Amino acid sequence: MDFQVHDQTYFLGLAEDERRWLFFVSTPTGMQPIPIYADAPESEALFVLQEEKHRMPS
């Protein structure tokens, strides 16, 4: 995703292989990374259980 604030272009993306966000600002000398502060501890894997729906025999 890219967006502009005060005539500067910012880019936000997800590095799926690293499981983290990447944030950059466009400058005349090229893209400059902006650090992202993570204020939550990394969580363990999330599992979602779905209830199976069974049909009643006719």
C-alpha positions as CSV (number, residue, x, y, z in Angstrom):
1,M,0.0,0.0,0.0
2,D,1.3,3.5,-0.7
3,F,0.0,6.8,0.4
4,Q,1.1,10.5,0.6
5,V,1.4,12.8,3.6
6,H,2.6,16.4,3.2
7,D,3.9,15.7,-0.3
8,Q,5.9,12.6,0.8
9,T,5.1,9.1,-0.5
10,Y,5.1,6.2,2.1
11,F,5.0,2.5,1.3
12,L,3.7,-0.2,3.7
13,G,4.0,-3.8,3.0
14,L,4.1,-7.2,4.7
15,A,7.2,-9.4,4.4
16,E,5.3,-12.7,4.8
17,D,8.4,-14.8,4.9
18,E,9.7,-12.8,7.8
19,R,6.2,-12.3,9.4
20,R,6.7,-8.5,9.9
21,W,5.7,-5.2,8.4
22,L,8.0,-3.1,6.2
23,F,7.6,0.7,6.0
24,F,9.5,3.0,3.7
25,V,9.5,6.7,2.7
26,S,10.5,7.9,-0.8
27,T,13.3,10.5,-0.8
28,P,15.3,12.1,-3.6
29,T,18.2,9.7,-2.8
30,G,15.9,6.6,-2.8
31,M,13.7,4.6,-0.5
32,Q,14.5,5.0,3.2
33,P,13.3,2.3,5.7
34,I,11.3,3.5,8.8
35,P,11.5,1.3,11.9
36,I,8.2,-0.1,13.2
37,Y,7.8,-0.5,16.9
38,A,6.1,-3.7,17.9
39,D,4.3,-3.1,21.2
40,A,2.9,-6.6,21.6
41,P,4.8,-9.9,22.2
42,E,4.8,-12.3,19.3
43,S,2.0,-14.8,19.7
44,E,2.1,-18.5,19.1
45,A,0.3,-20.1,16.2
46,L,-3.4,-19.4,16.0
47,F,-5.7,-22.3,15.3
48,V,-9.3,-21.9,14.2
49,L,-11.7,-24.8,14.7
50,Q,-14.8,-25.0,12.6
51,E,-17.8,-27.0,13.6
52,E,-18.8,-29.6,11.0
53,K,-22.4,-29.5,9.9
54,H,-24.0,-32.8,9.4
55,R,-27.2,-33.5,7.4
56,M,-30.0,-35.4,9.0
57,P,-30.9,-38.5,7.0
58,S,-34.2,-38.3,5.2
